[in-house]
Amino acid sequence: AKDFDDAVTHQIEYQQKAGLIKPFDARPVATALNRMDSEMVSHHFGRSPRGSKTAVRDAIIRVWVATLYGDNALKTFFPEGDTSLNLK
């Protein structure tokens, strides 16, 4: 987990320096996001019946994007009226 926390912390700090993400202490946010991902995946796919891949993916993306870039950035991923991504 530490390697993932280090990688996400580094990326957040890099994007903060570039002005893409507002300033905040990157390490605890990176750790929280990584733990959320781990728990979501474990909860939905580590048992039967398995959860919806799309629902889990969309939930994780919503939390990451809103946390790091703000609610307005969600419109890029989830156009008005759409509740899930159209990734192919």
PDB file of N, CA and C in Angstrom:
ATOM      1  N   ALA A   1       0.820  -1.198   0.000  1.00  0.00           N
ATOM      2  CA  ALA A   1       0.000   0.000   0.000  1.00  0.00           C
ATOM      3  C   ALA A   1       0.864   1.263   0.000  1.00  0.00           C
ATOM      4  N   LYS A   2       2.022   1.195   0.661  1.00  0.00           N
ATOM      5  CA  LYS A   2       2.879   2.382   0.747  1.00  0.00           C
ATOM      6  C   LYS A   2       3.327   2.843  -0.640  1.00  0.00           C
ATOM      7  N   ASP A   3       3.638   1.891  -1.533  1.00  0.00           N
ATOM      8  CA  ASP A   3       4.057   2.265  -2.888  1.00  0.00           C
ATOM      9  C   ASP A   3       2.947   3.019  -3.622  1.00  0.00           C
ATOM     10  N   PHE A   4       1.703   2.538  -3.475  1.00  0.00           N
ATOM     11  CA  PHE A   4       0.569   3.226  -4.097  1.00  0.00           C
ATOM     12  C   PHE A   4       0.380   4.602  -3.468  1.00  0.00           C
ATOM     13  N   ASP A   5       0.501   4.676  -2.147  1.00  0.00           N
ATOM     14  CA  ASP A   5       0.352   5.963  -1.457  1.00  0.00           C
ATOM     15  C   ASP A   5       1.429   6.941  -1.914  1.00  0.00           C
ATOM     16  N   ASP A   6       2.652   6.450  -2.049  1.00  0.00           N
ATOM     17  CA  ASP A   6       3.752   7.301  -2.520  1.00  0.00           C
ATOM     18  C   ASP A   6       3.484   7.800  -3.939  1.00  0.00           C
ATOM     19  N   ALA A   7       3.042   6.894  -4.813  1.00  0.00           N
ATOM     20  CA  ALA A   7       2.792   7.257  -6.215  1.00  0.00           C
ATOM     21  C   ALA A   7       1.671   8.284  -6.330  1.00  0.00           C
ATOM     22  N   VAL A   8       0.575   8.068  -5.615  1.00  0.00           N
ATOM     23  CA  VAL A   8      -0.551   9.003  -5.696  1.00  0.00           C
ATOM     24  C   VAL A   8      -0.177  10.337  -5.051  1.00  0.00           C
ATOM     25  N   THR A   9       0.525  10.299  -3.931  1.00  0.00           N
ATOM     26  CA  THR A   9       0.982  11.547  -3.293  1.00  0.00           C
ATOM     27  C   THR A   9       1.836  12.348  -4.267  1.00  0.00           C
ATOM     28  N   HIS A  10       2.763  11.670  -4.928  1.00  0.00           N
ATOM     29  CA  HIS A  10       3.648  12.346  -5.896  1.00  0.00           C
ATOM     30  C   HIS A  10       2.830  12.976  -7.031  1.00  0.00           C
ATOM     31  N   GLN A  11       1.868  12.250  -7.568  1.00  0.00           N
ATOM     32  CA  GLN A  11       1.053  12.779  -8.672  1.00  0.00           C
ATOM     33  C   GLN A  11       0.199  13.964  -8.226  1.00  0.00           C
ATOM     34  N   ILE A  12      -0.375  13.879  -7.039  1.00  0.00           N
ATOM     35  CA  ILE A  12      -1.170  15.004  -6.526  1.00  0.00           C
ATOM     36  C   ILE A  12      -0.279  16.233  -6.388  1.00  0.00           C
ATOM     37  N   GLU A  13       0.878  16.062  -5.766  1.00  0.00           N
ATOM     38  CA  GLU A  13       1.795  17.194  -5.578  1.00  0.00           C
ATOM     39  C   GLU A  13       2.260  17.761  -6.920  1.00  0.00           C
ATOM     40  N   TYR A  14       2.538  16.899  -7.885  1.00  0.00           N
ATOM     41  CA  TYR A  14       2.943  17.329  -9.225  1.00  0.00           C
ATOM     42  C   TYR A  14       1.827  18.167  -9.872  1.00  0.00           C
ATOM     43  N   GLN A  15       0.590  17.692  -9.776  1.00  0.00           N
ATOM     44  CA  GLN A  15      -0.529  18.419 -10.377  1.00  0.00           C
ATOM     45  C   GLN A  15      -0.881  19.673  -9.582  1.00  0.00           C
ATOM     46  N   GLN A  16      -0.601  19.672  -8.291  1.00  0.00           N
ATOM     47  CA  GLN A  16      -0.769  20.908  -7.513  1.00  0.00           C
ATOM     48  C   GLN A  16       0.224  21.971  -7.993  1.00  0.00           C
ATOM     49  N   LYS A  17       1.457  21.579  -8.201  1.00  0.00           N
ATOM     50  CA  LYS A  17       2.480  22.521  -8.686  1.00  0.00           C
ATOM     51  C   LYS A  17       2.131  23.063 -10.065  1.00  0.00           C
ATOM     52  N   ALA A  18       1.456  22.241 -10.860  1.00  0.00           N
ATOM     53  CA  ALA A  18       1.035  22.654 -12.206  1.00  0.00           C
ATOM     54  C   ALA A  18      -0.247  23.483 -12.167  1.00  0.00           C
ATOM     55  N   GLY A  19      -0.846  23.637 -10.986  1.00  0.00           N
ATOM     56  CA  GLY A  19      -2.051  24.436 -10.842  1.00  0.00           C
ATOM     57  C   GLY A  19      -3.339  23.705 -11.192  1.00  0.00           C
ATOM     58  N   LEU A  20      -3.272  22.398 -11.358  1.00  0.00           N
ATOM     59  CA  LEU A  20      -4.458  21.624 -11.727  1.00  0.00           C
ATOM     60  C   LEU A  20      -5.289  21.215 -10.511  1.00  0.00           C
ATOM     61  N   ILE A  21      -4.626  21.091  -9.364  1.00  0.00           N
ATOM     62  CA  ILE A  21      -5.279  20.702  -8.119  1.00  0.00           C
ATOM     63  C   ILE A  21      -4.973  21.764  -7.077  1.00  0.00           C
ATOM     64  N   LYS A  22      -5.984  22.156  -6.326  1.00  0.00           N
ATOM     65  CA  LYS A  22      -5.795  23.163  -5.280  1.00  0.00           C
ATOM     66  C   LYS A  22      -4.867  22.630  -4.191  1.00  0.00           C
ATOM     67  N   PRO A  23      -4.181  23.547  -3.502  1.00  0.00           N
ATOM     68  CA  PRO A  23      -3.250  23.111  -2.454  1.00  0.00           C
ATOM     69  C   PRO A  23      -3.968  22.477  -1.256  1.00  0.00           C
ATOM     70  N   PHE A  24      -3.453  21.356  -0.818  1.00  0.00           N
ATOM     71  CA  PHE A  24      -3.832  20.694   0.430  1.00  0.00           C
ATOM     72  C   PHE A  24      -2.763  19.656   0.713  1.00  0.00           C
ATOM     73  N   ASP A  25      -2.757  19.100   1.910  1.00  0.00           N
ATOM     74  CA  ASP A  25      -1.780  18.080   2.274  1.00  0.00           C
ATOM     75  C   ASP A  25      -2.093  16.812   1.482  1.00  0.00           C
ATOM     76  N   ALA A  26      -1.250  16.492   0.520  1.00  0.00           N
ATOM     77  CA  ALA A  26      -1.528  15.419  -0.437  1.00  0.00           C
ATOM     78  C   ALA A  26      -1.493  14.024   0.180  1.00  0.00           C
ATOM     79  N   ARG A  27      -0.611  13.767   1.126  1.00  0.00           N
ATOM     80  CA  ARG A  27      -0.418  12.409   1.642  1.00  0.00           C
ATOM     81  C   ARG A  27      -1.684  11.806   2.263  1.00  0.00           C
ATOM     82  N   PRO A  28      -2.359  12.489   3.209  1.00  0.00           N
ATOM     83  CA  PRO A  28      -3.539  11.853   3.786  1.00  0.00           C
ATOM     84  C   PRO A  28      -4.671  11.658   2.776  1.00  0.00           C
ATOM     85  N   VAL A  29      -4.783  12.541   1.802  1.00  0.00           N
ATOM     86  CA  VAL A  29      -5.819  12.391   0.775  1.00  0.00           C
ATOM     87  C   VAL A  29      -5.475  11.198  -0.120  1.00  0.00           C
ATOM     88  N   ALA A  30      -4.215  11.072  -0.504  1.00  0.00           N
ATOM     89  CA  ALA A  30      -3.790   9.932  -1.313  1.00  0.00           C
ATOM     90  C   ALA A  30      -4.055   8.615  -0.578  1.00  0.00           C
ATOM     91  N   THR A  31      -3.720   8.581   0.687  1.00  0.00           N
ATOM     92  CA  THR A  31      -3.936   7.380   1.487  1.00  0.00           C
ATOM     93  C   THR A  31      -5.425   7.053   1.578  1.00  0.00           C
ATOM     94  N   ALA A  32      -6.253   8.052   1.822  1.00  0.00           N
ATOM     95  CA  ALA A  32      -7.703   7.835   1.926  1.00  0.00           C
ATOM     96  C   ALA A  32      -8.283   7.324   0.602  1.00  0.00           C
ATOM     97  N   LEU A  33      -7.882   7.914  -0.506  1.00  0.00           N
ATOM     98  CA  LEU A  33      -8.390   7.470  -1.807  1.00  0.00           C
ATOM     99  C   LEU A  33      -7.968   6.028  -2.107  1.00  0.00           C
ATOM    100  N   ASN A  34      -6.722   5.707  -1.812  1.00  0.00           N
ATOM    101  CA  ASN A  34      -6.246   4.343  -2.043  1.00  0.00           C
ATOM    102  C   ASN A  34      -6.974   3.326  -1.165  1.00  0.00           C
ATOM    103  N   ARG A  35      -7.223   3.671   0.097  1.00  0.00           N
ATOM    104  CA  ARG A  35      -7.931   2.748   0.987  1.00  0.00           C
ATOM    105  C   ARG A  35      -9.379   2.563   0.534  1.00  0.00           C
ATOM    106  N   MET A  36      -9.987   3.644   0.050  1.00  0.00           N
ATOM    107  CA  MET A  36     -11.347   3.534  -0.471  1.00  0.00           C
ATOM    108  C   MET A  36     -11.368   2.574  -1.659  1.00  0.00           C
ATOM    109  N   ASP A  37     -10.426   2.733  -2.593  1.00  0.00           N
ATOM    110  CA  ASP A  37     -10.360   1.845  -3.755  1.00  0.00           C
ATOM    111  C   ASP A  37     -10.232   0.390  -3.315  1.00  0.00           C
ATOM    112  N   SER A  38      -9.312   0.157  -2.412  1.00  0.00           N
ATOM    113  CA  SER A  38      -9.058  -1.198  -1.939  1.00  0.00           C
ATOM    114  C   SER A  38     -10.300  -1.808  -1.300  1.00  0.00           C
ATOM    115  N   GLU A  39     -10.969  -1.069  -0.469  1.00  0.00           N
ATOM    116  CA  GLU A  39     -12.172  -1.565   0.204  1.00  0.00           C
ATOM    117  C   GLU A  39     -13.306  -1.797  -0.792  1.00  0.00           C
ATOM    118  N   MET A  40     -13.486  -0.883  -1.725  1.00  0.00           N
ATOM    119  CA  MET A  40     -14.552  -1.043  -2.728  1.00  0.00           C
ATOM    120  C   MET A  40     -14.328  -2.305  -3.567  1.00  0.00           C
ATOM    121  N   VAL A  41     -13.115  -2.481  -4.042  1.00  0.00           N
ATOM    122  CA  VAL A  41     -12.814  -3.642  -4.875  1.00  0.00           C
ATOM    123  C   VAL A  41     -12.980  -4.929  -4.069  1.00  0.00           C
ATOM    124  N   SER A  42     -12.438  -4.947  -2.877  1.00  0.00           N
ATOM    125  CA  SER A  42     -12.543  -6.126  -2.021  1.00  0.00           C
ATOM    126  C   SER A  42     -13.999  -6.445  -1.683  1.00  0.00           C
ATOM    127  N   HIS A  43     -14.754  -5.420  -1.339  1.00  0.00           N
ATOM    128  CA  HIS A  43     -16.156  -5.617  -0.957  1.00  0.00           C
ATOM    129  C   HIS A  43     -17.005  -6.116  -2.128  1.00  0.00           C
ATOM    130  N   HIS A  44     -16.813  -5.544  -3.281  1.00  0.00           N
ATOM    131  CA  HIS A  44     -17.684  -5.873  -4.421  1.00  0.00           C
ATOM    132  C   HIS A  44     -17.225  -7.074  -5.250  1.00  0.00           C
ATOM    133  N   PHE A  45     -15.933  -7.391  -5.222  1.00  0.00           N
ATOM    134  CA  PHE A  45     -15.453  -8.463  -6.083  1.00  0.00           C
ATOM    135  C   PHE A  45     -14.802  -9.620  -5.328  1.00  0.00           C
ATOM    136  N   GLY A  46     -14.703  -9.491  -4.019  1.00  0.00           N
ATOM    137  CA  GLY A  46     -14.107 -10.546  -3.213  1.00  0.00           C
ATOM    138  C   GLY A  46     -15.146 -11.467  -2.599  1.00  0.00           C
ATOM    139  N   ARG A  47     -16.346 -11.454  -3.128  1.00  0.00           N
ATOM    140  CA  ARG A  47     -17.428 -12.280  -2.596  1.00  0.00           C
ATOM    141  C   ARG A  47     -18.421 -12.572  -3.713  1.00  0.00           C
ATOM    142  N   SER A  48     -19.374 -13.425  -3.406  1.00  0.00           N
ATOM    143  CA  SER A  48     -20.456 -13.703  -4.363  1.00  0.00           C
ATOM    144  C   SER A  48     -21.773 -13.279  -3.750  1.00  0.00           C
ATOM    145  N   PRO A  49     -22.677 -12.725  -4.477  1.00  0.00           N
ATOM    146  CA  PRO A  49     -22.509 -12.330  -5.873  1.00  0.00           C
ATOM    147  C   PRO A  49     -21.600 -11.109  -5.976  1.00  0.00           C
ATOM    148  N   ARG A  50     -20.952 -11.006  -7.086  1.00  0.00           N
ATOM    149  CA  ARG A  50     -20.043  -9.882  -7.315  1.00  0.00           C
ATOM    150  C   ARG A  50     -20.832  -8.622  -7.660  1.00  0.00           C
ATOM    151  N   GLY A  51     -20.230  -7.480  -7.359  1.00  0.00           N
ATOM    152  CA  GLY A  51     -20.861  -6.210  -7.666  1.00  0.00           C
ATOM    153  C   GLY A  51     -20.743  -5.854  -9.140  1.00  0.00           C
ATOM    154  N   SER A  52     -21.375  -4.778  -9.495  1.00  0.00           N
ATOM    155  CA  SER A  52     -21.353  -4.279 -10.861  1.00  0.00           C
ATOM    156  C   SER A  52     -20.029  -3.565 -11.136  1.00  0.00           C
ATOM    157  N   LYS A  53     -19.288  -4.038 -12.145  1.00  0.00           N
ATOM    158  CA  LYS A  53     -18.017  -3.398 -12.506  1.00  0.00           C
ATOM    159  C   LYS A  53     -18.224  -1.925 -12.834  1.00  0.00           C
ATOM    160  N   THR A  54     -19.261  -1.643 -13.588  1.00  0.00           N
ATOM    161  CA  THR A  54     -19.528  -0.266 -14.008  1.00  0.00           C
ATOM    162  C   THR A  54     -19.861   0.620 -12.816  1.00  0.00           C
ATOM    163  N   ALA A  55     -20.711   0.141 -11.929  1.00  0.00           N
ATOM    164  CA  ALA A  55     -21.105   0.944 -10.771  1.00  0.00           C
ATOM    165  C   ALA A  55     -19.913   1.227  -9.863  1.00  0.00           C
ATOM    166  N   VAL A  56     -19.078   0.233  -9.637  1.00  0.00           N
ATOM    167  CA  VAL A  56     -17.903   0.412  -8.780  1.00  0.00           C
ATOM    168  C   VAL A  56     -16.918   1.376  -9.436  1.00  0.00           C
ATOM    169  N   ARG A  57     -16.644   1.166 -10.720  1.00  0.00           N
ATOM    170  CA  ARG A  57     -15.735   2.061 -11.448  1.00  0.00           C
ATOM    171  C   ARG A  57     -16.228   3.506 -11.401  1.00  0.00           C
ATOM    172  N   ASP A  58     -17.510   3.705 -11.685  1.00  0.00           N
ATOM    173  CA  ASP A  58     -18.066   5.052 -11.714  1.00  0.00           C
ATOM    174  C   ASP A  58     -18.028   5.704 -10.331  1.00  0.00           C
ATOM    175  N   ALA A  59     -18.306   4.940  -9.292  1.00  0.00           N
ATOM    176  CA  ALA A  59     -18.260   5.480  -7.930  1.00  0.00           C
ATOM    177  C   ALA A  59     -16.839   5.920  -7.579  1.00  0.00           C
ATOM    178  N   ILE A  60     -15.869   5.083  -7.894  1.00  0.00           N
ATOM    179  CA  ILE A  60     -14.476   5.421  -7.593  1.00  0.00           C
ATOM    180  C   ILE A  60     -14.038   6.657  -8.381  1.00  0.00           C
ATOM    181  N   ILE A  61     -14.371   6.709  -9.652  1.00  0.00           N
ATOM    182  CA  ILE A  61     -13.994   7.874 -10.465  1.00  0.00           C
ATOM    183  C   ILE A  61     -14.641   9.143  -9.937  1.00  0.00           C
ATOM    184  N   ARG A  62     -15.926   9.073  -9.580  1.00  0.00           N
ATOM    185  CA  ARG A  62     -16.609  10.255  -9.033  1.00  0.00           C
ATOM    186  C   ARG A  62     -15.892  10.787  -7.797  1.00  0.00           C
ATOM    187  N   VAL A  63     -15.536   9.903  -6.878  1.00  0.00           N
ATOM    188  CA  VAL A  63     -14.885  10.335  -5.644  1.00  0.00           C
ATOM    189  C   VAL A  63     -13.511  10.926  -5.929  1.00  0.00           C
ATOM    190  N   TRP A  64     -12.719  10.274  -6.766  1.00  0.00           N
ATOM    191  CA  TRP A  64     -11.387  10.790  -7.095  1.00  0.00           C
ATOM    192  C   TRP A  64     -11.475  12.161  -7.777  1.00  0.00           C
ATOM    193  N   VAL A  65     -12.303  12.255  -8.806  1.00  0.00           N
ATOM    194  CA  VAL A  65     -12.384  13.507  -9.572  1.00  0.00           C
ATOM    195  C   VAL A  65     -12.904  14.644  -8.691  1.00  0.00           C
ATOM    196  N   ALA A  66     -13.982  14.406  -7.960  1.00  0.00           N
ATOM    197  CA  ALA A  66     -14.545  15.456  -7.108  1.00  0.00           C
ATOM    198  C   ALA A  66     -13.559  15.866  -6.014  1.00  0.00           C
ATOM    199  N   THR A  67     -12.858  14.901  -5.436  1.00  0.00           N
ATOM    200  CA  THR A  67     -11.902  15.192  -4.371  1.00  0.00           C
ATOM    201  C   THR A  67     -10.712  15.992  -4.880  1.00  0.00           C
ATOM    202  N   LEU A  68     -10.172  15.580  -6.015  1.00  0.00           N
ATOM    203  CA  LEU A  68      -8.951  16.213  -6.507  1.00  0.00           C
ATOM    204  C   LEU A  68      -9.191  17.461  -7.349  1.00  0.00           C
ATOM    205  N   TYR A  69     -10.244  17.454  -8.155  1.00  0.00           N
ATOM    206  CA  TYR A  69     -10.422  18.547  -9.117  1.00  0.00           C
ATOM    207  C   TYR A  69     -11.677  19.376  -8.885  1.00  0.00           C
ATOM    208  N   GLY A  70     -12.541  18.942  -7.988  1.00  0.00           N
ATOM    209  CA  GLY A  70     -13.751  19.691  -7.682  1.00  0.00           C
ATOM    210  C   GLY A  70     -14.970  19.164  -8.427  1.00  0.00           C
ATOM    211  N   ASP A  71     -16.123  19.519  -7.918  1.00  0.00           N
ATOM    212  CA  ASP A  71     -17.387  19.038  -8.488  1.00  0.00           C
ATOM    213  C   ASP A  71     -17.563  19.407  -9.959  1.00  0.00           C
ATOM    214  N   ASN A  72     -17.085  20.581 -10.349  1.00  0.00           N
ATOM    215  CA  ASN A  72     -17.267  21.003 -11.739  1.00  0.00           C
ATOM    216  C   ASN A  72     -16.544  20.083 -12.721  1.00  0.00           C
ATOM    217  N   ALA A  73     -15.449  19.477 -12.284  1.00  0.00           N
ATOM    218  CA  ALA A  73     -14.703  18.576 -13.159  1.00  0.00           C
ATOM    219  C   ALA A  73     -15.482  17.300 -13.465  1.00  0.00           C
ATOM    220  N   LEU A  74     -16.448  16.967 -12.620  1.00  0.00           N
ATOM    221  CA  LEU A  74     -17.255  15.768 -12.860  1.00  0.00           C
ATOM    222  C   LEU A  74     -17.993  15.842 -14.189  1.00  0.00           C
ATOM    223  N   LYS A  75     -18.318  17.051 -14.636  1.00  0.00           N
ATOM    224  CA  LYS A  75     -19.056  17.213 -15.891  1.00  0.00           C
ATOM    225  C   LYS A  75     -18.265  16.671 -17.085  1.00  0.00           C
ATOM    226  N   THR A  76     -16.947  16.677 -16.976  1.00  0.00           N
ATOM    227  CA  THR A  76     -16.102  16.134 -18.035  1.00  0.00           C
ATOM    228  C   THR A  76     -16.308  14.629 -18.172  1.00  0.00           C
ATOM    229  N   PHE A  77     -16.456  13.973 -17.042  1.00  0.00           N
ATOM    230  CA  PHE A  77     -16.593  12.516 -17.035  1.00  0.00           C
ATOM    231  C   PHE A  77     -18.043  12.060 -17.089  1.00  0.00           C
ATOM    232  N   PHE A  78     -18.929  12.840 -16.491  1.00  0.00           N
ATOM    233  CA  PHE A  78     -20.339  12.486 -16.412  1.00  0.00           C
ATOM    234  C   PHE A  78     -21.161  13.652 -16.959  1.00  0.00           C
ATOM    235  N   PRO A  79     -21.337  13.730 -18.282  1.00  0.00           N
ATOM    236  CA  PRO A  79     -22.111  14.834 -18.856  1.00  0.00           C
ATOM    237  C   PRO A  79     -23.507  14.909 -18.231  1.00  0.00           C
ATOM    238  N   GLU A  80     -24.048  16.086 -18.209  1.00  0.00           N
ATOM    239  CA  GLU A  80     -25.349  16.331 -17.589  1.00  0.00           C
ATOM    240  C   GLU A  80     -26.354  15.245 -17.964  1.00  0.00           C
ATOM    241  N   GLY A  81     -26.986  14.692 -16.962  1.00  0.00           N
ATOM    242  CA  GLY A  81     -27.991  13.667 -17.181  1.00  0.00           C
ATOM    243  C   GLY A  81     -27.444  12.260 -17.224  1.00  0.00           C
ATOM    244  N   ASP A  82     -26.149  12.111 -17.523  1.00  0.00           N
ATOM    245  CA  ASP A  82     -25.546  10.785 -17.557  1.00  0.00           C
ATOM    246  C   ASP A  82     -25.133  10.379 -16.151  1.00  0.00           C
ATOM    247  N   THR A  83     -25.373   9.144 -15.796  1.00  0.00           N
ATOM    248  CA  THR A  83     -24.983   8.673 -14.476  1.00  0.00           C
ATOM    249  C   THR A  83     -23.796   7.736 -14.533  1.00  0.00           C
ATOM    250  N   SER A  84     -23.389   7.323 -15.723  1.00  0.00           N
ATOM    251  CA  SER A  84     -22.210   6.466 -15.817  1.00  0.00           C
ATOM    252  C   SER A  84     -21.345   6.879 -17.002  1.00  0.00           C
ATOM    253  N   LEU A  85     -20.119   6.453 -16.945  1.00  0.00           N
ATOM    254  CA  LEU A  85     -19.155   6.775 -18.006  1.00  0.00           C
ATOM    255  C   LEU A  85     -19.440   5.931 -19.234  1.00  0.00           C
ATOM    256  N   ASN A  86     -19.044   6.447 -20.354  1.00  0.00           N
ATOM    257  CA  ASN A  86     -19.163   5.687 -21.603  1.00  0.00           C
ATOM    258  C   ASN A  86     -17.766   5.339 -22.093  1.00  0.00           C
ATOM    259  N   LEU A  87     -17.044   4.547 -21.281  1.00  0.00           N
ATOM    260  CA  LEU A  87     -15.687   4.133 -21.647  1.00  0.00           C
ATOM    261  C   LEU A  87     -15.760   2.864 -22.481  1.00  0.00           C
ATOM    262  N   LYS A  88     -14.928   2.787 -23.452  1.00  0.00           N
ATOM    263  CA  LYS A  88     -14.907   1.588 -24.289  1.00  0.00           C
ATOM    264  C   LYS A  88     -13.559   0.939 -24.198  1.00  0.00           C
TER     265      LYS A  88
END
